[in-house]
Amino acid sequence: MIPMLPALDPQALIESNYQDFLTDLAKSTFSGDIEYSYASRLAVSTDNSIYQKLPQAVVFPKNIEDLSLIGKTANAYEDVKFSGRGGGTGTNGQSLTTGIIVDVSRHMNQVLEVNPEQSWARVQAGVVKDQLNDVLKPLGFFFAPDLSTSSRATIGGMISTDASGQGSLVYGKTSDHILGITSVMADGTVLNTAPMTLDDAKILSQKLTPIAKITQQLLDTCLGKRQQILDKFPRLNRFLTGYDLENTLNKDLTSLDISRVITGSEGSLVFVAEAKVNITPIATFKALVNVKYDSFESALRHAPSMVAANATSVETVDSNVLNLAKQDIIWHSVESLITEVAGKTVLGLNMVEYNSNDQADIEQKIATLSANLDNAETLGVIGYQITYDKADIQKIYAMRKKSVGLLGKTKGSKKPIAFVEDTAVPPENLADFIMEFRALLDGHGLKYGMFGHVDAGVLHVRPALDMCDPEQERLVPEISDQVVALVAKYGGLLWGEHGRGYRSEYGPQFFGKELFAELRKIKTVFDPHNKMNPGKICTPIESTESLVSVSDQKRGEFDRQIPIEVRTSFEPVMSCNGNGLCFNYDTTSPMCPSFKITGDRRHSPKGRAGMVREWLRLLSNQNIDVNALEHNIDPPSWFERFRNSTDKRVDNDFSHEVLEVMEGCLACKACSSQCPVSVDVPGFRSRFLSMYYQRYMRPAKDHLVGNIEKMAPLMAKAPGFINFFLRQSWVNTTIRKTIGYIDTPILSQPTLDQRLNGNAVMQFDLVALQQLSSTQLAKKVCIVQDPFTSFYDAQVVESLVTLITKLGYEAVLLPFMPNGKPQHVKGFLKEFAKTAKTSADFLNQLGDLGLPLIGVDPSMVLCYRDEYTKVLGEGRGEFKVQLVHEWLLQFELPKARQGKTQQYALFGHCSEKTALPTSEKQWQQIFEKAGLNLAAVSVGCCGMAGTFGHEASHIEESTGIYNLSWKQAVSQFQPEQIVATGYSCRSQVARFEEFKPKHPLQILAESL
Ligand SMILES: Cc1cc2nc3c(=O)[nH]c(=O)nc-3n(C[C@H](O)[C@H](O)[C@H](O)COP(=O)(O)OP(=O)(O)OC[C@H]3O[C@@H](n4cnc5c(N)ncnc54)[C@H](O)[C@@H]3O)c2cc1C
Ligand code: SF4
Ligand code: SF4
């Protein structure tokens, strides 16, 4: 017999000194959040690196006073250590710690002040880089240092890693744009740093304050050892970070800037609280030339000539990355900008950007480049495309920014990992360096994709390794050592962009004994007790504690405790690589609504994948066969589940923490297609729920939702009676209190049957259909009903029938048959499998007749494609249900009667937009053919997502999500202009506004 799902103990208790510290902090005037649940700790135990460290707790300060209180309270606890954290996108474990994570991204995320006249902005450390640029854009400015993670990396993180990226030749690194920093030291002292004259620095250094001691040390090191510093480090665009000894003094040695050592210090000196940054005017004109090559080497060798020709930036990607991008959803946005070359294969691409405020100047530069490219066949150039459109340029860069994530999509257990991923060498050495680097990796038989900032000599490469295999894990230090030697040979740097993190052990080698000792002295004046991100960069001069090392504890050590069959079965859970795209701050992007509204990283695809990974590991450690448990044919009785649900002794079962984060998921499926490695949360969420409820009682609302497709047709038989009750406030109150369901929708009146009475609809009769000739069948279209549209929005189905008729076809209304999606969402997986089988068998019969099957609601139709395939495998058969627009695309439509007098606004359903990225464009084409105007509105999730928004426990999130992007967008239009493809979206608008938008097909049905 298969054992019941056991109660799981959260592991790794909080150490007593940390507990005492947290108790003291909670008793103080600290106003932020203090979280020490196992789930909260797990959520920040990883970043984008191969490492995993469980912190003792996570604190979320709200202001500088809170940061200072953390330090002051910790003065009584010498062993309590911290690591600052922003977006958590580090690639080498920069923010990981076994101490306390101090996360400024949740609350300290305001742009405080912008002064366009003087070209500066003041921001809190948790502001995301794109967030700042969105504030600056209308003023004609931007924060120039760019990085691929601009949608989720914070200014505090950028400062701490001295981030840079595309365009760094012109725009420099983050440190080049810092005018001042407000930070907090380990002991709680608040520091305000900005450049000062050397004379002032010398006067200040005589005092006894903390800042005076720091100034004294920096003068000793940076001035005293100036020549050694200049002799030691190569003059690279990506100069040495952690600590930037060279640039702490300006070139003519007249000023000193303490902020310069804080930038790039990886949280090892201070908590960054606020920064004053300079902002750069946006160039009026931009052009991007995509140059295509016959090989990656040709692209690399050709790049320096374009840098010499004053390009603003030159970025390269190899064919591996290009091919992965071509298979990703993002390719739709760029395919017309990077077209194939007839008879040739594009194996390398240079993206060459020119910026200018003078149109003639930019056109002249492009003309010169084009003339060169036209004659560059011998250099491997096989074609090029130019675009001046800023939106198109952004699309290309979005594709390039997604490259790292896309590499993670590589099939098999070997996944590209970061550990030697950001080397920098003088650009003139880059091509030779890369050839030798490739030989090194090829020698180990490894696969990899390459791309980089060729203008700055920075190469991004992630060799593919299976970190669950201890043999392959051993390659990490071996290859790291070899690459360290290789960059030294080419006069370069191992950490050319992302900082050091667990590669800190190589610090002494790069700096040399003398200068490394200087780093340690600097660390000592900031953080004498080694409390700030200990082991990273260096330790205080007297400290006996070690530096962190590439051989440190990795995620693979935990992952490999899960049996391989379970890892394979839960592939999406295992493949999350923490690149953090799901933390995207942009409210109009669909992924991930639950994170956007909570700001809680547990409630994100990454958080959920991490939780389930740990859950699987804890189960495996108890020798539970997860795959068997999932298919348990003899689940525990009602009584056993009741007993478990009421037993207070299992209140701390870790499964409850997993349930909590799964409950917050809207099952919108945006992650399934938007996450670069397709971490499909709804898929593993329903599997988790199905196992969890083998042990515990289900809430009533789950049964209500799971059975909605059975109940809706019954209720629709007496809509007047049911609606009468649903309109009574006491009924609603009772439903909310007993079942936890709110705003129960009102059934359609007249019903669909009443509406279609007298309409040209063929009643379903399979035998009759089978007897029709192929010519007769060619004029029939089957409508696949879904419960929401048919029973609650029947006028949409009526309009569909009208539209079909107007197009010269006869609609065949298929009998309503449950689709199963609500069962899947709630984890009734056995029931879902049965529903899916019955429905698939039925639809296959019609598919076999060659009849088009069309459905209205995106999430229900998409369920036939995705969840049905997963649950039924080959048993799903070949039937194909099209969405209305997919079917309409084939027609040359008659022109609408009213012409283009009205501008319609399309609010697409997020599951549809993400799974079918061309759907909005296709609706526009259809309207265009009918002589109507339709523009797609950029919005995220509406917050309803099936029944999520109807659950009382989610009303706050649901409303909040609606307010994030829909409310404002809806208010821009007249109600009659708005069309929405999702039933949920139409209901959500109806709930918060005083109207219900139409489905776009209704406009067509009315207009043609
Ligand atoms: C897919 C991908 C692409 C990337 N591309 C680039 C790129 O193009 N260019 C680039 O430079 N980097 C890149 N990175 C690396 C990473 O995004 C940057 O290092 C970024 O600056 C980190 O910002 P964050 O807010 O995520 O910081 P975190 O990862 O949270 O922290 C980074 C470091 O800063 C410290 N820190 C964070 N906030 C504070 C604070 N308030 N006070 C004190 N210390 C703090 C942490 O302790 C840690 O040492 C990439 C990473 C990924 C995953
Ligand atoms: S869930 Fe996807 S987008 Fe989010 S961190 Fe993991 S891999 Fe990246
Ligand atoms: S399904 Fe939607 S809400 Fe759930 S994790 Fe994915 S993106 Fe977030």
PDB file of C-alpha atoms in Angstrom, residues 86 213 379 390 450 612 751 881 994:
ATOM      1  CA  GLY A  86      17.659  43.646  -4.301  1.00  0.00           C
ATOM      2  CA  LYS A 213      38.567  56.643   9.376  1.00  0.00           C
ATOM      3  CA  LEU A 379      34.748  38.974 -44.087  1.00  0.00           C
ATOM      4  CA  LYS A 390      12.931  52.851 -31.563  1.00  0.00           C
ATOM      5  CA  MET A 450      27.911  32.520 -26.616  1.00  0.00           C
ATOM      6  CA  VAL A 612       7.977  22.387  -4.725  1.00  0.00           C
ATOM      7  CA  THR A 751     -30.789  31.474 -21.912  1.00  0.00           C
ATOM      8  CA  VAL A 881     -10.533  23.344 -31.485  1.00  0.00           C
ATOM      9  CA  GLU A 994     -20.597  50.083 -14.817  1.00  0.00           C
TER      10      GLU A 994
END
